[in-house]
Amino acid sequence: MATDTPSPPVLCLNGDLVPEAEATLSPFDHGVTVGDGVFETLRTFGPQIFAWSRHHDRLSHSATVMGLMPVGSDVLRGWAERVVQANKHPHSRVRVTLTGGPSAPSTARSGSAVTVLITATPLQPPLAETKVITVPWTRNERSALAGLKTTSYGENVRALTRAHEHGATEALFANTNDQLCEGTGTNIFLVRDSALYTPPLTSGCLAGVTRALVIELAEQEGIQVHQDPLRFTALEEAEEAFLTSTTRSVQGIRQVNERLLPTCNGEITRTLSAAFARLVEHDLDP
Ligand SMILES: Cc1ncc(COP(=O)(O)O)c(C=O)c1O
């Protein structure tokens, strides 16, 4: 009689599908030694990858600016789909990482080919609402890495650990001008007088795929969107706010530090959340 044993998880390493337990990466990979890499986190709805083209564009941009050879969309997408299909999760978090490849253990690259790593792990539904904290550390809008999605995420790890210690799921940064910037893995929107306010890309935040889609949806819904610099304290004083990201979609903020917001998941947030859900239903590569 056939047994229903789940197959062991697999990943894609440089184009080869390999069991996770057997995958090996050089200890001298520049991604491991100095965080020299770029990445994307995508999600699937069922077996289908969402917003592939936008994520691939951003990955290619990050790679090009970092001087890493980008990988073509069709090839990379084919590899990502094979990983998703092989792992058979109801919904997956798909992580695509490109690193500088094996190099001498110093900051200089040795000119090797990039390492390409793709994983698909189970994705749980996001919480309907959440608590965030603010952190005293800044995003540097003039950094060589500003606006790039690189694997140098040590600052994010530290800030998110602090968030978890405070019972929150996200930590928000100001930039060096004390303007509201972004979270460790999210963009931030404030709702005021039925209009939306979100930091401009010049604040140093990542050009989030979800951020861009929410702005487009808001405009279609007739909601005004302001992308002007905001004081960091605007978040602490906000009436209503939400986070956006690939894994959270549109997530209402209930609490900022010790302060409960007067409104969480109010009409504007709900309208955008519903518009996002409709978008996913009719277009998986918007
Ligand atoms: C620093 C940072 N900001 C914002 C985002 C949200 O971007 P996206 O909507 O493309 O997931 C992410 C995503 O991981 C991120 O790492």
Tab-separated table of C-alpha atoms and ligand atoms in Angstrom:
chain	number	residue	atom	x	y	z
A	1	MET	CA	0.000	0.000	0.000
A	2	ALA	CA	1.383	3.431	-0.924
A	3	THR	CA	2.327	5.530	2.084
A	4	ASP	CA	1.815	9.275	2.088
A	5	THR	CA	5.303	10.228	3.276
A	6	PRO	CA	6.030	13.899	2.562
A	7	SER	CA	9.031	14.323	0.261
A	8	PRO	CA	12.065	16.046	1.825
A	9	PRO	CA	12.357	19.784	1.122
A	10	VAL	CA	14.405	20.737	-1.911
A	11	LEU	CA	16.040	23.955	-3.066
A	12	CYS	CA	17.690	25.176	-6.228
A	13	LEU	CA	21.422	25.849	-6.155
A	14	ASN	CA	22.897	27.259	-9.353
A	15	GLY	CA	20.123	25.700	-11.404
A	16	ASP	CA	20.202	22.231	-9.802
A	17	LEU	CA	17.343	20.961	-7.677
A	18	VAL	CA	18.861	19.396	-4.545
A	19	PRO	CA	17.498	18.145	-1.215
A	20	GLU	CA	18.022	20.874	1.408
A	21	ALA	CA	19.974	18.442	3.579
A	22	GLU	CA	22.490	17.829	0.771
A	23	ALA	CA	22.959	21.399	-0.461
A	24	THR	CA	26.474	22.703	0.062
A	25	LEU	CA	27.770	26.248	-0.271
A	26	SER	CA	31.425	27.226	-0.214
A	27	PRO	CA	32.534	28.546	3.211
A	28	PHE	CA	34.294	31.234	1.148
A	29	ASP	CA	31.140	32.355	-0.628
A	30	HIS	CA	31.200	36.162	-0.515
A	31	GLY	CA	27.586	36.153	0.609
A	32	VAL	CA	28.642	34.183	3.712
A	33	THR	CA	31.872	36.023	4.511
A	34	VAL	CA	30.892	39.660	3.892
A	35	GLY	CA	27.171	39.722	3.075
A	36	ASP	CA	27.887	40.427	-0.587
A	37	GLY	CA	24.599	39.512	-2.199
A	38	VAL	CA	21.156	40.665	-3.268
A	39	PHE	CA	17.820	38.963	-2.841
A	40	GLU	CA	14.078	38.965	-3.288
A	41	THR	CA	11.321	37.540	-1.151
A	42	LEU	CA	8.303	36.618	-3.221
A	43	ARG	CA	5.177	34.747	-2.277
A	44	THR	CA	2.875	32.312	-3.979
A	45	PHE	CA	-0.886	32.148	-3.872
A	46	GLY	CA	-1.343	28.389	-4.076
A	47	PRO	CA	1.273	27.234	-6.592
A	48	GLN	CA	1.442	30.572	-8.458
A	49	ILE	CA	4.222	33.102	-7.839
A	50	PHE	CA	2.866	36.639	-7.379
A	51	ALA	CA	4.333	39.720	-9.108
A	52	TRP	CA	7.303	37.905	-10.647
A	53	SER	CA	8.145	40.660	-13.138
A	54	ARG	CA	8.333	43.451	-10.556
A	55	HIS	CA	10.453	41.341	-8.229
A	56	HIS	CA	12.763	40.288	-11.048
A	57	ASP	CA	13.166	43.920	-12.145
A	58	ARG	CA	14.140	44.924	-8.605
A	59	LEU	CA	16.530	41.979	-8.242
A	60	SER	CA	18.214	42.880	-11.540
A	61	HIS	CA	18.499	46.498	-10.411
A	62	SER	CA	20.036	45.512	-7.051
A	63	ALA	CA	22.436	43.088	-8.777
A	64	THR	CA	23.481	45.576	-11.450
A	65	VAL	CA	24.194	48.354	-8.975
A	66	MET	CA	26.186	45.887	-6.845
A	67	GLY	CA	28.136	44.766	-9.925
A	68	LEU	CA	26.757	41.220	-9.759
A	69	MET	CA	25.720	39.523	-12.999
A	70	PRO	CA	21.884	39.419	-13.093
A	71	VAL	CA	20.144	36.197	-14.149
A	72	GLY	CA	17.523	36.388	-16.927
A	73	SER	CA	13.872	36.404	-15.969
A	74	ASP	CA	12.785	33.251	-17.817
A	75	VAL	CA	15.644	31.111	-16.511
A	76	LEU	CA	15.241	32.287	-12.930
A	77	ARG	CA	11.469	31.991	-12.997
A	78	GLY	CA	11.723	28.427	-14.340
A	79	TRP	CA	14.035	27.501	-11.460
A	80	ALA	CA	11.776	29.190	-8.887
A	81	GLU	CA	8.688	27.405	-10.211
A	82	ARG	CA	10.434	24.035	-10.012
A	83	VAL	CA	11.285	24.657	-6.353
A	84	VAL	CA	7.711	25.707	-5.578
A	85	GLN	CA	6.258	22.664	-7.349
A	86	ALA	CA	8.700	20.245	-5.697
A	87	ASN	CA	7.975	21.448	-2.161
A	88	LYS	CA	4.152	21.492	-2.510
A	89	HIS	CA	3.363	23.974	0.280
A	90	PRO	CA	-0.177	25.410	0.262
A	91	HIS	CA	1.394	28.895	0.017
A	92	SER	CA	5.146	29.519	-0.214
A	93	ARG	CA	7.645	32.193	0.694
A	94	VAL	CA	10.063	32.093	-2.218
A	95	ARG	CA	13.483	33.472	-1.538
A	96	VAL	CA	15.844	34.152	-4.451
A	97	THR	CA	19.419	35.031	-3.446
A	98	LEU	CA	22.359	35.981	-5.669
A	99	THR	CA	25.766	36.287	-4.057
A	100	GLY	CA	29.262	37.239	-5.197
A	101	GLY	CA	30.184	33.530	-5.241
A	102	PRO	CA	33.335	31.920	-3.828
A	103	SER	CA	36.042	34.533	-3.174
A	104	ALA	CA	39.137	35.030	-1.056
A	105	PRO	CA	38.108	35.826	2.549
A	106	SER	CA	38.475	39.574	2.098
A	107	THR	CA	36.273	42.392	0.891
A	108	ALA	CA	37.527	42.131	-2.704
A	109	ARG	CA	35.689	39.755	-5.029
A	110	SER	CA	37.679	37.087	-6.852
A	111	GLY	CA	35.679	37.383	-10.068
A	112	SER	CA	33.859	34.060	-9.722
A	113	ALA	CA	30.368	33.422	-11.078
A	114	VAL	CA	27.455	34.399	-8.848
A	115	THR	CA	25.879	31.833	-6.552
A	116	VAL	CA	22.127	31.510	-7.149
A	117	LEU	CA	20.041	30.041	-4.354
A	118	ILE	CA	16.250	29.624	-4.413
A	119	THR	CA	14.173	28.241	-1.554
A	120	ALA	CA	10.430	27.798	-1.025
A	121	THR	CA	9.261	27.494	2.573
A	122	PRO	CA	5.728	27.395	4.015
A	123	LEU	CA	4.056	30.785	4.375
A	124	GLN	CA	1.542	31.350	7.153
A	125	PRO	CA	-1.254	33.935	6.742
A	126	PRO	CA	-0.312	37.349	8.196
A	127	LEU	CA	-1.869	38.691	11.393
A	128	ALA	CA	-4.794	41.044	10.723
A	129	GLU	CA	-3.191	43.710	12.912
A	130	THR	CA	0.084	44.190	14.698
A	131	LYS	CA	2.226	46.148	17.125
A	132	VAL	CA	5.331	48.001	15.931
A	133	ILE	CA	8.123	49.774	17.759
A	134	THR	CA	10.386	52.622	16.750
A	135	VAL	CA	14.152	52.156	17.075
A	136	PRO	CA	16.864	54.766	17.676
A	137	TRP	CA	19.074	53.529	14.826
A	138	THR	CA	18.853	55.228	11.441
A	139	ARG	CA	18.560	54.217	7.816
A	140	ASN	CA	21.182	56.063	5.810
A	141	GLU	CA	19.474	57.490	2.742
A	142	ARG	CA	22.943	58.298	1.331
A	143	SER	CA	24.308	54.785	1.868
A	144	ALA	CA	25.888	52.942	-1.066
A	145	LEU	CA	23.173	50.347	-0.469
A	146	ALA	CA	20.178	52.717	-0.179
A	147	GLY	CA	17.207	51.398	-2.113
A	148	LEU	CA	18.902	48.050	-2.842
A	149	LYS	CA	17.731	44.754	-1.430
A	150	THR	CA	21.036	43.314	-0.299
A	151	THR	CA	21.869	40.462	2.053
A	152	SER	CA	23.634	42.921	4.399
A	153	TYR	CA	20.672	42.794	6.801
A	154	GLY	CA	22.500	42.863	10.141
A	155	GLU	CA	20.867	46.167	11.144
A	156	ASN	CA	17.461	44.708	10.361
A	157	VAL	CA	18.178	41.586	12.391
A	158	ARG	CA	19.128	43.678	15.412
A	159	ALA	CA	16.078	45.945	15.122
A	160	LEU	CA	13.643	43.078	14.569
A	161	THR	CA	15.052	41.216	17.563
A	162	ARG	CA	14.322	44.296	19.666
A	163	ALA	CA	10.780	44.416	18.241
A	164	HIS	CA	10.200	40.798	19.249
A	165	GLU	CA	11.535	41.498	22.746
A	166	HIS	CA	8.815	44.176	23.021
A	167	GLY	CA	5.994	41.938	21.766
A	168	ALA	CA	5.973	43.669	18.369
A	169	THR	CA	6.434	42.211	14.890
A	170	GLU	CA	8.201	45.135	13.239
A	171	ALA	CA	10.670	47.922	14.000
A	172	LEU	CA	10.490	51.261	12.195
A	173	PHE	CA	13.519	53.368	11.295
A	174	ALA	CA	13.980	57.079	10.757
A	175	ASN	CA	16.583	58.186	8.228
A	176	THR	CA	19.514	60.451	9.095
A	177	ASN	CA	17.246	63.533	8.728
A	178	ASP	CA	14.890	62.189	11.394
A	179	GLN	CA	12.269	61.457	8.750
A	180	LEU	CA	10.098	58.368	8.776
A	181	CYS	CA	11.662	55.737	6.488
A	182	GLU	CA	10.598	52.060	6.666
A	183	GLY	CA	10.551	48.892	8.713
A	184	THR	CA	13.023	46.028	8.664
A	185	GLY	CA	10.972	44.305	5.973
A	186	THR	CA	8.036	46.605	5.345
A	187	ASN	CA	6.970	50.001	4.039
A	188	ILE	CA	4.818	52.290	6.151
A	189	PHE	CA	1.646	54.253	5.336
A	190	LEU	CA	-0.207	56.735	7.544
A	191	VAL	CA	-3.899	57.576	7.055
A	192	ARG	CA	-4.991	61.129	7.808
A	193	ASP	CA	-8.221	62.885	6.753
A	194	SER	CA	-9.019	60.041	4.323
A	195	ALA	CA	-5.683	60.501	2.499
A	196	LEU	CA	-2.538	58.367	2.497
A	197	TYR	CA	0.934	59.510	3.482
A	198	THR	CA	4.015	57.426	2.830
A	199	PRO	CA	7.734	58.280	2.820
A	200	PRO	CA	9.145	59.046	-0.636
A	201	LEU	CA	11.815	56.752	-2.092
A	202	THR	CA	14.345	59.540	-1.450
A	203	SER	CA	13.898	58.794	2.273
A	204	GLY	CA	16.098	55.744	1.650
A	205	CYS	CA	13.309	53.176	1.914
A	206	LEU	CA	13.132	50.174	-0.364
A	207	ALA	CA	10.855	50.558	-3.384
A	208	GLY	CA	8.493	47.883	-2.074
A	209	VAL	CA	6.516	45.963	-4.663
A	210	THR	CA	3.479	46.021	-2.371
A	211	ARG	CA	4.008	49.736	-1.676
A	212	ALA	CA	3.890	50.489	-5.422
A	213	LEU	CA	0.798	48.340	-5.957
A	214	VAL	CA	-1.013	49.908	-2.999
A	215	ILE	CA	-0.242	53.396	-4.320
A	216	GLU	CA	-1.638	52.417	-7.740
A	217	LEU	CA	-4.741	50.854	-6.152
A	218	ALA	CA	-5.294	53.910	-3.959
A	219	GLU	CA	-5.217	56.150	-7.006
A	220	GLN	CA	-7.745	53.884	-8.752
A	221	GLU	CA	-9.970	54.090	-5.664
A	222	GLY	CA	-9.785	57.893	-5.705
A	223	ILE	CA	-7.714	58.055	-2.497
A	224	GLN	CA	-5.098	60.814	-2.465
A	225	VAL	CA	-1.521	59.625	-1.906
A	226	HIS	CA	1.182	61.962	-0.630
A	227	GLN	CA	4.804	60.850	-1.004
A	228	ASP	CA	6.467	63.694	0.872
A	229	PRO	CA	8.972	63.537	3.742
A	230	LEU	CA	7.305	62.863	7.101
A	231	ARG	CA	8.726	63.583	10.519
A	232	PHE	CA	9.569	60.420	12.438
A	233	THR	CA	7.230	61.552	15.202
A	234	ALA	CA	4.336	61.477	12.690
A	235	LEU	CA	4.177	57.732	13.276
A	236	GLU	CA	3.998	58.126	17.048
A	237	GLU	CA	1.176	60.671	16.603
A	238	ALA	CA	-0.676	58.812	13.822
A	239	GLU	CA	-4.436	58.273	13.952
A	240	GLU	CA	-4.214	55.244	11.674
A	241	ALA	CA	-1.355	53.440	9.936
A	242	PHE	CA	-0.538	50.234	8.111
A	243	LEU	CA	2.431	48.241	6.874
A	244	THR	CA	2.877	46.758	3.427
A	245	SER	CA	5.083	43.895	2.314
A	246	THR	CA	5.032	40.774	0.208
A	247	THR	CA	4.306	38.498	3.152
A	248	ARG	CA	1.954	40.853	5.046
A	249	SER	CA	0.093	42.468	2.102
A	250	VAL	CA	-1.722	45.359	3.874
A	251	GLN	CA	-1.496	45.010	7.652
A	252	GLY	CA	-3.129	47.426	10.099
A	253	ILE	CA	-1.055	48.777	12.982
A	254	ARG	CA	-2.808	48.536	16.358
A	255	GLN	CA	-0.009	49.860	18.551
A	256	VAL	CA	3.144	51.976	18.161
A	257	ASN	CA	5.457	51.501	21.154
A	258	GLU	CA	3.158	51.833	24.188
A	259	ARG	CA	0.473	53.857	22.381
A	260	LEU	CA	-2.705	52.312	20.963
A	261	LEU	CA	-3.789	53.978	17.722
A	262	PRO	CA	-7.304	55.466	17.769
A	263	THR	CA	-8.148	53.523	14.587
A	264	CYS	CA	-6.818	50.212	13.295
A	265	ASN	CA	-7.979	48.732	10.003
A	266	GLY	CA	-10.302	51.698	9.392
A	267	GLU	CA	-12.189	52.345	6.173
A	268	ILE	CA	-9.206	53.367	4.002
A	269	THR	CA	-7.050	50.454	5.162
A	270	ARG	CA	-9.921	48.022	4.600
A	271	THR	CA	-10.637	49.461	1.150
A	272	LEU	CA	-7.010	48.990	0.100
A	273	SER	CA	-6.753	45.569	1.644
A	274	ALA	CA	-9.857	44.458	-0.284
A	275	ALA	CA	-8.580	46.074	-3.501
A	276	PHE	CA	-5.295	44.188	-3.073
A	277	ALA	CA	-7.152	40.890	-2.597
A	278	ARG	CA	-9.176	41.561	-5.783
A	279	LEU	CA	-5.979	42.361	-7.686
A	280	VAL	CA	-4.472	39.017	-6.666
A	281	GLU	CA	-7.606	37.249	-7.887
A	282	HIS	CA	-7.476	38.654	-11.398
A	283	ASP	CA	-3.783	39.365	-12.022
A	284	LEU	CA	-0.863	37.395	-10.579
A	285	ASP	CA	1.766	39.460	-12.387
A	286	PRO	CA	0.496	43.042	-12.141
B	1	LIG	C1	13.738	46.849	3.995
B	1	LIG	C2	12.460	46.491	3.311
B	1	LIG	N1	11.545	47.457	3.087
B	1	LIG	C3	10.364	47.169	2.494
B	1	LIG	C4	10.049	45.881	2.094
B	1	LIG	C5	8.721	45.574	1.443
B	1	LIG	O1	8.896	45.272	0.076
B	1	LIG	P1	7.945	44.309	-0.719
B	1	LIG	O2	6.586	44.921	-0.690
B	1	LIG	O3	8.515	44.284	-2.090
B	1	LIG	O4	7.965	42.981	-0.061
B	1	LIG	C6	10.988	44.860	2.293
B	1	LIG	C7	10.678	43.496	1.862
B	1	LIG	O5	11.215	42.522	2.281
B	1	LIG	C8	12.224	45.175	2.915
B	1	LIG	O6	13.145	44.226	3.135
